[in-house]
PDB file of C-alpha atoms in Angstrom:
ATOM      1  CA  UNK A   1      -5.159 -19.907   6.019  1.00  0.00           C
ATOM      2  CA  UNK A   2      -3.525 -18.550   8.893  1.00  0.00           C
ATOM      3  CA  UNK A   3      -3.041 -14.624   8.666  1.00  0.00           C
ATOM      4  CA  UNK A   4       0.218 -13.610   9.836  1.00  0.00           C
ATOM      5  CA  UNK A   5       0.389  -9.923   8.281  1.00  0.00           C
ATOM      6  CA  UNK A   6      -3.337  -9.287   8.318  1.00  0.00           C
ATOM      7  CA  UNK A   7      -5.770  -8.162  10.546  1.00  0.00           C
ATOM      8  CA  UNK A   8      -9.554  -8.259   9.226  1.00  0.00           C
ATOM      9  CA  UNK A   9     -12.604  -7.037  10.877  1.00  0.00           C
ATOM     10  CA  UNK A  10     -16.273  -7.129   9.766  1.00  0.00           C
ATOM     11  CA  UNK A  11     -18.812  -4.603  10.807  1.00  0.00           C
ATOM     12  CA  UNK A  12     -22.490  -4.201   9.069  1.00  0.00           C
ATOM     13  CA  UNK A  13     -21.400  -5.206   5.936  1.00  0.00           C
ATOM     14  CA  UNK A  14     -17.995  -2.775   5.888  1.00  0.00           C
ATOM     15  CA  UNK A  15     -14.557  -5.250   6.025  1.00  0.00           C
ATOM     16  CA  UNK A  16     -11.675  -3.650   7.325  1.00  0.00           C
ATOM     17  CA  UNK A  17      -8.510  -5.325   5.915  1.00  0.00           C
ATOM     18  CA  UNK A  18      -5.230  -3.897   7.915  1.00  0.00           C
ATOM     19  CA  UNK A  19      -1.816  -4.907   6.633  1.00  0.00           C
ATOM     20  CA  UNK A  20      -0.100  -5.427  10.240  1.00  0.00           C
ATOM     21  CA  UNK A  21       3.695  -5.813  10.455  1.00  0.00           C
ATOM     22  CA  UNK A  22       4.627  -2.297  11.303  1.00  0.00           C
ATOM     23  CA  UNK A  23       8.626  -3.084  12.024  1.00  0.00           C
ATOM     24  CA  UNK A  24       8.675  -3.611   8.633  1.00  0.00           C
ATOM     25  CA  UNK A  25       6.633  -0.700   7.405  1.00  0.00           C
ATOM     26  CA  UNK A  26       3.991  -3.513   6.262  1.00  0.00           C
ATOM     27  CA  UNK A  27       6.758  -4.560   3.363  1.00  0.00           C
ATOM     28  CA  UNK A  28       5.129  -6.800   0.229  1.00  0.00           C
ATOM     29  CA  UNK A  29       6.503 -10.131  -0.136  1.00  0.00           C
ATOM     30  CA  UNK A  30       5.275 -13.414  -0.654  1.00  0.00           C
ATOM     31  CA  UNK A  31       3.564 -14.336   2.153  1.00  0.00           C
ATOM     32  CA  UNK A  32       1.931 -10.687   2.303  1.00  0.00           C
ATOM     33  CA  UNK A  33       0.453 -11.194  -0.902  1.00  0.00           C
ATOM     34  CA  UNK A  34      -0.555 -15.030  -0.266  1.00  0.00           C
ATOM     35  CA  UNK A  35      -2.409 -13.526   2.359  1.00  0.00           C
ATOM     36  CA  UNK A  36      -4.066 -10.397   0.591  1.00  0.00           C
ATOM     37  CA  UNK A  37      -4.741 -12.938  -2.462  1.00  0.00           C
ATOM     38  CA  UNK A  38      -6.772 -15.311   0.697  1.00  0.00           C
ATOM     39  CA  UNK A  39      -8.638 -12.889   2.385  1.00  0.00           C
ATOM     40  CA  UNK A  40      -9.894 -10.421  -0.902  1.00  0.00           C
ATOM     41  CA  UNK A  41     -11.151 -13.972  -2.390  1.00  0.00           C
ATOM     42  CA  UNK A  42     -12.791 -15.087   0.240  1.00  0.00           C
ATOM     43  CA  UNK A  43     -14.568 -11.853   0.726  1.00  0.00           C
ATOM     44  CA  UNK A  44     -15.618 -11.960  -3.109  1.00  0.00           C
ATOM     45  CA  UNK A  45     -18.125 -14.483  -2.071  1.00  0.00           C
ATOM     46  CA  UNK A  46     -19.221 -13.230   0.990  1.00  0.00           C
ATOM     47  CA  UNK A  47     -22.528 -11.935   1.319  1.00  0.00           C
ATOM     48  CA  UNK A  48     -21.954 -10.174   4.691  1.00  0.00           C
ATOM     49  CA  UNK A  49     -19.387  -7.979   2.588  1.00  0.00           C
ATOM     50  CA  UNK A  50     -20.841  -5.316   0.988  1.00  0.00           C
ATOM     51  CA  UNK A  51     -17.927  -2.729   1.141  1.00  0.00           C
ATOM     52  CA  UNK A  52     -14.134  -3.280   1.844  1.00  0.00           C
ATOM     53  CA  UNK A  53     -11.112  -0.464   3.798  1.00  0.00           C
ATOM     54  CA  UNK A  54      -8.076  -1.322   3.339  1.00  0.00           C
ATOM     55  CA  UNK A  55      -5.300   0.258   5.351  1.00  0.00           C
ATOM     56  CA  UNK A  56      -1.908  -0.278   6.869  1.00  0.00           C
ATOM     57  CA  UNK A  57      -0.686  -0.640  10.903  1.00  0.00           C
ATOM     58  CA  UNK A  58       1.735   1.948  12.259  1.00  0.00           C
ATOM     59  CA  UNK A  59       3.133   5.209  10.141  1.00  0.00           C
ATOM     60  CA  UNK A  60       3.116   3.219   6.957  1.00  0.00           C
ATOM     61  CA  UNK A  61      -0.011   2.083   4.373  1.00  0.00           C
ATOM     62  CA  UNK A  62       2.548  -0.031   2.662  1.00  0.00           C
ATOM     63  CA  UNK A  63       6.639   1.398   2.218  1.00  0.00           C
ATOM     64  CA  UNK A  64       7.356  -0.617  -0.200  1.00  0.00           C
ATOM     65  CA  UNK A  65       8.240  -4.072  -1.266  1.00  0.00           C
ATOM     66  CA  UNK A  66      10.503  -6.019   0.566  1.00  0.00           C
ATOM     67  CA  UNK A  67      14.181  -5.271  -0.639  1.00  0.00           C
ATOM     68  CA  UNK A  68      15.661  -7.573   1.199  1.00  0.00           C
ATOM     69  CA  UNK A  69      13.761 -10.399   0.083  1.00  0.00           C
ATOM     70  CA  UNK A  70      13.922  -8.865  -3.905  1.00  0.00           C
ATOM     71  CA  UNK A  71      17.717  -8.787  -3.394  1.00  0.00           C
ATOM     72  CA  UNK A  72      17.756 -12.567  -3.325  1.00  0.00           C
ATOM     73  CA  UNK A  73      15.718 -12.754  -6.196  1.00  0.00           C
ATOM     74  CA  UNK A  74      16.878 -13.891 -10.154  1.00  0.00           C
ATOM     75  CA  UNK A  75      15.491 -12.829 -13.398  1.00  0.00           C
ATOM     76  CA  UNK A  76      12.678 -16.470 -13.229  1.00  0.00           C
ATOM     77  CA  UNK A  77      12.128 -15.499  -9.248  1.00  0.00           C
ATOM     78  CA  UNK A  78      11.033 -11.499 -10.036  1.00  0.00           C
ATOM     79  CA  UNK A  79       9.155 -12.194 -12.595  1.00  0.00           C
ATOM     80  CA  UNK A  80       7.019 -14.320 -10.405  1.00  0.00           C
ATOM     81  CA  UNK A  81       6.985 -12.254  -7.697  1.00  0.00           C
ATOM     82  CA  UNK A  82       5.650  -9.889 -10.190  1.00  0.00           C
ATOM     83  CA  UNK A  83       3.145 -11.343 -11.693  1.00  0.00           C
ATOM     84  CA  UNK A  84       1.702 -12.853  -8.126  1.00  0.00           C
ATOM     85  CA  UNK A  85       1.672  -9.300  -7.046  1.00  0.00           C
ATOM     86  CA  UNK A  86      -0.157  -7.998  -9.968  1.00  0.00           C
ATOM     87  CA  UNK A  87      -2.555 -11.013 -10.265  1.00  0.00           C
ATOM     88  CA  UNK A  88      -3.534  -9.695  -6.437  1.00  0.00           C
ATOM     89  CA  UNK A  89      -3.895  -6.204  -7.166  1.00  0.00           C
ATOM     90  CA  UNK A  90      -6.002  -7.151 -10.224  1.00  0.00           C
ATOM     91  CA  UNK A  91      -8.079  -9.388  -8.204  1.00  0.00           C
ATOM     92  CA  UNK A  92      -8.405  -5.929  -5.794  1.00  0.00           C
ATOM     93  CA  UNK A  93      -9.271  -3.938  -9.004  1.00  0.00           C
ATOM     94  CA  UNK A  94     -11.649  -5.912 -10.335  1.00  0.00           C
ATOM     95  CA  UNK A  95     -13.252  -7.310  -6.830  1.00  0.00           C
ATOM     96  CA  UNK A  96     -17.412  -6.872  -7.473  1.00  0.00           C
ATOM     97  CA  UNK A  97     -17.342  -5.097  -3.974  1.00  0.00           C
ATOM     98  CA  UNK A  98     -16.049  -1.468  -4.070  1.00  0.00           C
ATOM     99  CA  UNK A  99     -12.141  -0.914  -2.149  1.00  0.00           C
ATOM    100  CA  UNK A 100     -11.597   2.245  -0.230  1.00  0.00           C
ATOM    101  CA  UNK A 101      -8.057   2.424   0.414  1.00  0.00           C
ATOM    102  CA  UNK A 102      -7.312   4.618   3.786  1.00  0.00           C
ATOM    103  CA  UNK A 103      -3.735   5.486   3.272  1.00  0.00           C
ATOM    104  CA  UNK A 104      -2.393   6.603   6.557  1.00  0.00           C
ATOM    105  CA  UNK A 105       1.348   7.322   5.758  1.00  0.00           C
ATOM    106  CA  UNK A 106       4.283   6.103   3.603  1.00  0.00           C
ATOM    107  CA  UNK A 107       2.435   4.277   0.190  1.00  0.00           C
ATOM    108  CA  UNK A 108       5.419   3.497  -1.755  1.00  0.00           C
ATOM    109  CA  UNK A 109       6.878   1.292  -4.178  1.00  0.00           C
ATOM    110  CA  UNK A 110       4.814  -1.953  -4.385  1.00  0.00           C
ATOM    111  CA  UNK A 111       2.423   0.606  -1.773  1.00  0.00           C
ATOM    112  CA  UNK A 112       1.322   2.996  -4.465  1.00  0.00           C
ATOM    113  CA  UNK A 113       0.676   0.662  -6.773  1.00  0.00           C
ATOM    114  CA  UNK A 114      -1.526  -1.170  -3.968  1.00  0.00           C
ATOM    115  CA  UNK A 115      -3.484   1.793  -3.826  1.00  0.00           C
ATOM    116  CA  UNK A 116      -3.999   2.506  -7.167  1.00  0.00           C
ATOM    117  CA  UNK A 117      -5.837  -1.060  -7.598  1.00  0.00           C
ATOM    118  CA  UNK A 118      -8.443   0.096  -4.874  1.00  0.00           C
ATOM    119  CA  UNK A 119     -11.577   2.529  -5.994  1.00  0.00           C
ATOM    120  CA  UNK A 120     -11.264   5.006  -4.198  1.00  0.00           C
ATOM    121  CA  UNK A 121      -8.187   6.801  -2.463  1.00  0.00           C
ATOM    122  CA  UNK A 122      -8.388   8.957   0.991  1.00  0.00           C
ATOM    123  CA  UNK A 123      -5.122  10.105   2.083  1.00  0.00           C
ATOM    124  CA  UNK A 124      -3.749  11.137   5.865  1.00  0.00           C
ATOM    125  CA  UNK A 125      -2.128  13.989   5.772  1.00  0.00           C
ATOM    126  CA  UNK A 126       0.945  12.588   6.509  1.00  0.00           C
ATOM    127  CA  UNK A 127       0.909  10.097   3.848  1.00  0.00           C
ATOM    128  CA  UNK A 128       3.562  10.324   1.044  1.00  0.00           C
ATOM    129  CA  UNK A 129       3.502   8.417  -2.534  1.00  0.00           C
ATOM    130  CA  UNK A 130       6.074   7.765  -4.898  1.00  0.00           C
ATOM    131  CA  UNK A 131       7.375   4.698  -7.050  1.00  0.00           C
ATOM    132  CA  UNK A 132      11.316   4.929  -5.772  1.00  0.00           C
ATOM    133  CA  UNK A 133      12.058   1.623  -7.831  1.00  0.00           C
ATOM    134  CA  UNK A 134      14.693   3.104 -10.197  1.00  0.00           C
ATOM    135  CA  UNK A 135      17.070   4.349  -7.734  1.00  0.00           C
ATOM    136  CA  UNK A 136      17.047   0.289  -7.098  1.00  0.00           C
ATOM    137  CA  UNK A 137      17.928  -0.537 -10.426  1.00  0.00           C
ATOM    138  CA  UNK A 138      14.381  -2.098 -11.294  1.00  0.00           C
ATOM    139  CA  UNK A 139      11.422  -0.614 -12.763  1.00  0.00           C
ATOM    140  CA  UNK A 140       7.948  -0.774 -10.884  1.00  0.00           C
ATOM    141  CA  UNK A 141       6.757  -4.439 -10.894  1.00  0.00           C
ATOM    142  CA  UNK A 142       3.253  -4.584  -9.300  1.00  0.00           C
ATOM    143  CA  UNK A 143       1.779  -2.666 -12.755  1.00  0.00           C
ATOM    144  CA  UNK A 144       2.819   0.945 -11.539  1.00  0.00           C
ATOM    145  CA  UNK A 145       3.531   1.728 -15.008  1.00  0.00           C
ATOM    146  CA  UNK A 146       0.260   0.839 -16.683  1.00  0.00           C
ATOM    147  CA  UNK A 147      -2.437   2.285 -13.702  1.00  0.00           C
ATOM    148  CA  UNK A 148      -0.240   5.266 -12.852  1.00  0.00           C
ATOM    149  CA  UNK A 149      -0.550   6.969 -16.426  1.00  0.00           C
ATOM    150  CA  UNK A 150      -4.370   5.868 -16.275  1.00  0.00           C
ATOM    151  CA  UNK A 151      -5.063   8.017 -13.181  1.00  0.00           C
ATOM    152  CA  UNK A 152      -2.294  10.865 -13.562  1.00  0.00           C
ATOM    153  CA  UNK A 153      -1.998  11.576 -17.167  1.00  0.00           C
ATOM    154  CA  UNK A 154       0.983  10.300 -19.135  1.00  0.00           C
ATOM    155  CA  UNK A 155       3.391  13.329 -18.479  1.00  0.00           C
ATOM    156  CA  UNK A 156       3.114  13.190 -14.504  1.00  0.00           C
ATOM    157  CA  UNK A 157       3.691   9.656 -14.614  1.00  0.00           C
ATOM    158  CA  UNK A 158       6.531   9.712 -16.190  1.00  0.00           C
ATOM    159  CA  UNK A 159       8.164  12.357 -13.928  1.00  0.00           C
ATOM    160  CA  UNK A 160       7.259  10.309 -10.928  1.00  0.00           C
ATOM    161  CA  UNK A 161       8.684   7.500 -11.911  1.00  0.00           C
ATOM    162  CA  UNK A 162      11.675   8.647 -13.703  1.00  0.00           C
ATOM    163  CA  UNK A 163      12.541  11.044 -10.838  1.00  0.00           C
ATOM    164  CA  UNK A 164      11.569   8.185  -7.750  1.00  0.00           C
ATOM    165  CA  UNK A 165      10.439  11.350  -6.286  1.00  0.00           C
ATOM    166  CA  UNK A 166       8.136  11.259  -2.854  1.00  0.00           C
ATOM    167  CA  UNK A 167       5.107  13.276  -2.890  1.00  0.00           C
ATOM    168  CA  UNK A 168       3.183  14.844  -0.211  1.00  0.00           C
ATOM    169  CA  UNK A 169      -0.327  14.087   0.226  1.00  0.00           C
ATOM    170  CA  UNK A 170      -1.657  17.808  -0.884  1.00  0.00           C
ATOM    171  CA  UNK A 171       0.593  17.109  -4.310  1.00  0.00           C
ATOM    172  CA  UNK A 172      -0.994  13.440  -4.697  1.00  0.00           C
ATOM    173  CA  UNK A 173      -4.546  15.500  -4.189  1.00  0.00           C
ATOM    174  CA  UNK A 174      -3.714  17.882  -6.824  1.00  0.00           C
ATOM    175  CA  UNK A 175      -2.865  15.267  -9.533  1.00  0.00           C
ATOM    176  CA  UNK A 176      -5.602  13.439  -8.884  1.00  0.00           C
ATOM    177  CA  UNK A 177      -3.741  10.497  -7.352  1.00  0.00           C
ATOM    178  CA  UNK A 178      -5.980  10.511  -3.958  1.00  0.00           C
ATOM    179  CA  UNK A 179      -9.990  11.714  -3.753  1.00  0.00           C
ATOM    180  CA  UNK A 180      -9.325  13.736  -0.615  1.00  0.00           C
ATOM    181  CA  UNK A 181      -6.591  14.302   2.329  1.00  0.00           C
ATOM    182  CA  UNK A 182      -7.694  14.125   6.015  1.00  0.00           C
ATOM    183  CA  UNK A 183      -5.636  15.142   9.601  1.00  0.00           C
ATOM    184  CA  UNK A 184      -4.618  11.698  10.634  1.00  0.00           C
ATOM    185  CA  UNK A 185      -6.880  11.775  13.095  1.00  0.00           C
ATOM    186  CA  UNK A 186     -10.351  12.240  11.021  1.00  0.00           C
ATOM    187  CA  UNK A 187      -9.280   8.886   8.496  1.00  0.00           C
ATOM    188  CA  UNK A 188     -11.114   6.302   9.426  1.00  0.00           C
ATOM    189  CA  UNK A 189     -13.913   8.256  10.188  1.00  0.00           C
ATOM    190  CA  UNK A 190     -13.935   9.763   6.908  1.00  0.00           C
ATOM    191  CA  UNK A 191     -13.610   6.519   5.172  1.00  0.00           C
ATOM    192  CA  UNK A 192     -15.932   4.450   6.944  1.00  0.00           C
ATOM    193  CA  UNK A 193     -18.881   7.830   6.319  1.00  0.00           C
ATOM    194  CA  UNK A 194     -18.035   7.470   2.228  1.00  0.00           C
ATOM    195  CA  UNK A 195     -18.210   3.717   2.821  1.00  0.00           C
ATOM    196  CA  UNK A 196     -21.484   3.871   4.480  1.00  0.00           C
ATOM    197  CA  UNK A 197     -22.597   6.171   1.757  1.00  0.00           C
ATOM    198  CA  UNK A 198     -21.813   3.752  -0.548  1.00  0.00           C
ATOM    199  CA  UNK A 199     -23.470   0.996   1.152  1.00  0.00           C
ATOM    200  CA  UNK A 200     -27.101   2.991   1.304  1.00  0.00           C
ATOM    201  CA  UNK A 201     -26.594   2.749  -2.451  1.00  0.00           C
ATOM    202  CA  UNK A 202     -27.861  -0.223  -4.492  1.00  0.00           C
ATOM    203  CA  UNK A 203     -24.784  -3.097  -4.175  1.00  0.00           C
ATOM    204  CA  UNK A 204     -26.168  -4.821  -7.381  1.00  0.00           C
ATOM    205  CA  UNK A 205     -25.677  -1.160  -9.292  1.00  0.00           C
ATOM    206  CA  UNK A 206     -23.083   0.032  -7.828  1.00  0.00           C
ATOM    207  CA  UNK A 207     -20.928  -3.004  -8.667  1.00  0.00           C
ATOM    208  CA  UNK A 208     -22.432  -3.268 -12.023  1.00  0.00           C
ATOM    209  CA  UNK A 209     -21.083   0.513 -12.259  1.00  0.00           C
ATOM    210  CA  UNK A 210     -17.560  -0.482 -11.138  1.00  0.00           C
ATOM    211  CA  UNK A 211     -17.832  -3.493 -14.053  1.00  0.00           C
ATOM    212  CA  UNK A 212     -18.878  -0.836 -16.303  1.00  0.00           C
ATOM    213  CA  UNK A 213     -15.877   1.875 -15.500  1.00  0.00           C
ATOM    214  CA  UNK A 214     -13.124  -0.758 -15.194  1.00  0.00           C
ATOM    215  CA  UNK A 215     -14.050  -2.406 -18.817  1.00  0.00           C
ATOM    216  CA  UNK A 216     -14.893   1.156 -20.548  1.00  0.00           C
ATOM    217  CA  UNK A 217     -11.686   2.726 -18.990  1.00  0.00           C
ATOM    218  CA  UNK A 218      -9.663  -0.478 -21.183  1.00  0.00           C
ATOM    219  CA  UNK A 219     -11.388   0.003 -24.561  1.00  0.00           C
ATOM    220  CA  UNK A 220     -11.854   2.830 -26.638  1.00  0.00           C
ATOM    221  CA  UNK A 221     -14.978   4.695 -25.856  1.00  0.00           C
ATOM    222  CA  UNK A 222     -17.863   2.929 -29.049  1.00  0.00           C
ATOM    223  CA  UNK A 223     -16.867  -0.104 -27.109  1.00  0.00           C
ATOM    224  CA  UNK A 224     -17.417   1.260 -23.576  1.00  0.00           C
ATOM    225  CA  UNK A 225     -20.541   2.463 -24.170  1.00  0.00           C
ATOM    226  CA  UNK A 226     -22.138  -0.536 -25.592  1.00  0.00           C
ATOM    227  CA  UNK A 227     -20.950  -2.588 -22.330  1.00  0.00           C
ATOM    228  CA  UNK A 228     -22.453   0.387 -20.570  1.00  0.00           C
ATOM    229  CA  UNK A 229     -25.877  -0.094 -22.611  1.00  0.00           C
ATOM    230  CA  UNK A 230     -25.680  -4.060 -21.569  1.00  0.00           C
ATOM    231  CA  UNK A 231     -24.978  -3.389 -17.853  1.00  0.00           C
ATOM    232  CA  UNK A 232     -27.881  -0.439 -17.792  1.00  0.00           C
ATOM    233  CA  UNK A 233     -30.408  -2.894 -19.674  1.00  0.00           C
ATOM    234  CA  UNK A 234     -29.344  -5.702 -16.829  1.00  0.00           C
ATOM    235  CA  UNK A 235     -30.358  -3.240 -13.767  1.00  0.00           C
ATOM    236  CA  UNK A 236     -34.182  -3.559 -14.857  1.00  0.00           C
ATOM    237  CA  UNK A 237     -34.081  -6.904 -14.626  1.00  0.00           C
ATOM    238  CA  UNK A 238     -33.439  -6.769 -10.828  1.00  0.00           C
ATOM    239  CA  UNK A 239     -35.312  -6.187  -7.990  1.00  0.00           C
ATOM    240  CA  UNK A 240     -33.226  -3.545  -6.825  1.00  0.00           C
ATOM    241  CA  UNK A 241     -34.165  -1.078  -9.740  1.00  0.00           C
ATOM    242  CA  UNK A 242     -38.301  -1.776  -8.744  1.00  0.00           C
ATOM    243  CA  UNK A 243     -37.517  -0.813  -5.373  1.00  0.00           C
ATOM    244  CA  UNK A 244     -35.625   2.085  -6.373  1.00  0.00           C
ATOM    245  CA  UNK A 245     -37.650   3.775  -8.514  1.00  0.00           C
ATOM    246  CA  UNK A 246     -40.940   2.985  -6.296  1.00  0.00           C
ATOM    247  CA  UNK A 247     -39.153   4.130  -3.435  1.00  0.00           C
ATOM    248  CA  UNK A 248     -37.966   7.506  -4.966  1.00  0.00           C
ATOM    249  CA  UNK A 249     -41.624   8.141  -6.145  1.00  0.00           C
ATOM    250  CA  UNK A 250     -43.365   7.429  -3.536  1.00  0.00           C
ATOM    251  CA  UNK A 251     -40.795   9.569  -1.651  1.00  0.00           C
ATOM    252  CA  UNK A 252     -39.265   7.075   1.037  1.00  0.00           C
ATOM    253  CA  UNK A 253     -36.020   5.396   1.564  1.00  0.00           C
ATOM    254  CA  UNK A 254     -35.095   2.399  -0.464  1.00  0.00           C
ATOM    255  CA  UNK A 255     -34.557  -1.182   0.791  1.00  0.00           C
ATOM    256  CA  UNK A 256     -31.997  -2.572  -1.287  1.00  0.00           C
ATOM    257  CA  UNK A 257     -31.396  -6.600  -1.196  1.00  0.00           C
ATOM    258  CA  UNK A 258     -28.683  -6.127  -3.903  1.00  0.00           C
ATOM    259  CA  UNK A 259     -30.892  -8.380  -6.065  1.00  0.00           C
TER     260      UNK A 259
END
C-alpha cells in the first residue's frame, strides 16, 4: 500500500509510526485508518520490530476525527466507520509488540481514544485530551467509552465525556490518563530511552506480559490469574528464561533472542 498520511521509520528494532497530514491536524478517516490498519499488521510480523512510537506531525497527535467527512455519513456508514476504527485500535491494543504513544499536542476525539489503545502514554506538555463528541451530537465511536473508564475510573470518565471538556497534560497526568509529561522539546528523547529500556528486556516476556495484562484486565481476577499461571509456566520453556536467569547469576548482561 501506498502511505499517504504516514510516515514510518525503523531504527534497531524501534518503529516510529508518524501520522503526517498536519493541515488537517492528522484528522481520522478512512484512508487514515486503512493505512494505520496496513502498516501495524505488517509490523506484527516483522522480526526487525521489536518496539513501536507512535506520534503525530505538526501541533497535533491526532485532533480528532474528520467532521467533515462524518457529516456525510448515515446511520449504516458510522457504524462502519466505527467499527473499522475500533477493529484498528484493537489491533494496536492487542499488537504482541509493546506501543508507546508520544503525544505531542491536541489528542482528541477519535485522538484520545488512539492513545488509549497504545501501552504506554508520554505526553508534551502542550498536549491536551478530551472526547468533545457530544457537543457534535454523537457519542465517542472509536471505543472511548469502554477504555476510558478502564484507565480513569468510572466517575472521571463520565465527567469527561459528558462535559467534552479539554484537559491539560498535568490534569491527564494526575488521572492517570498519561505515564509522564515532558517540555516538547525532551519527547522523543524520552520515549525512544523507555523504548530502549524496554527493548534490553526479554521481547518473548515482555509480550507474553502484555498478553497477560490485556486478558486479566477483561476477566474477573480467578480467571486472570490462571492465564497468568499459563503464560509464567510458558516462559521456562524458552530460551530466553535460560539465558536470563544464567545471565543474572553469573552476574553479566543478558542476550535475549526473544526465543
Amino acid at each position: 500500500m501506498e502511505l499517504k498520511n504516514l510516515l514510518v521509520e525503523k531504527n534497531e528494532g524501534i518503529c516510529t509510526v508518524k501520522i503526517n497530514n498536519p493541515k488537517s491536524l492528522n484528522a481520522l478517516n478512512a484512508e487514515v485508518l486503512a493505512e494505520l490498519e496496513y502498516i501495524f499488521d505488517s509490523i506484527k510480523d516483522d522480526k526487525e520490530v521489536d518496539i513501536v512510537i507512535l506520534t503525530g506531525e505538526g501541533k497535533a497527535f491526532v485532533a480528532g476525527a474528520d467532521i467533515a467527512y462524518m457529516k456525510e455519513l448515515d446511520a449504516a456508514g458510522a457504524k462502519k466507520f466505527g467499527e473499522d476504527g475500533a477493529k484498528v485500535f484493537r489491533k494496536i491494543e492487542t499488537l504482541n509488540k509493546v506501543v508507546i504513544a508520544a503525544i505531542n499536542g491536541f489528542a482528541l476525539g477519535g485522538g484520545c481514544e488512539l492513545t488509549m489503545a497504545c501501552d504506554i502514554r508520554i505526553a508534551s506538555t502542550k498536549a491536551k485530551f478530551g472526547q468533545p463528541e457530544v457537543g457534535l451530537g454523537i457519542t465517542p465511536g472509536f471505543s472511548g467509552t469502554q477504555r476510558l473508564p478502564r484507565i480513569v475510573g468510572l466517575g472521571k470518565a463520565k465527567e469527561i465525556i459528558f462535559t467534552g471538556s479539554h484537559i491539560k497534560a498535568d490534569e491527564a497526568y494526575r488521572i492517570g490518563l498519561v505515564n509522564k509529561v515532558v517540555e516538547p522539546e525532551n519527547l522523543m528523547e524520552e520515549v525512544i530511552s523507555i523504548a530502549q529500556k524496554i527493548k534490553s528486556n526479554s521481547k518473548l516476556a515482555v509480550a507474553y506480559s502484555k498478553e497477560a495484562i490485556n486478558r486479566g484486565i477483561e476477566t474477573d481476577i480467578e480467571t486472570g490469574i490462571a492465564y497468568e499461571s499459563n503464560i509464567f509456566s510458558l516462559c521456562f520453556a524458552s530460551e530466553d528464561q535460560k539465558e536470563g536467569m544464567s545471565a543474572f547469576i553469573e552476574k553479566r548482561p543478558a542476550n535475549f533472542k526473544g526465543i
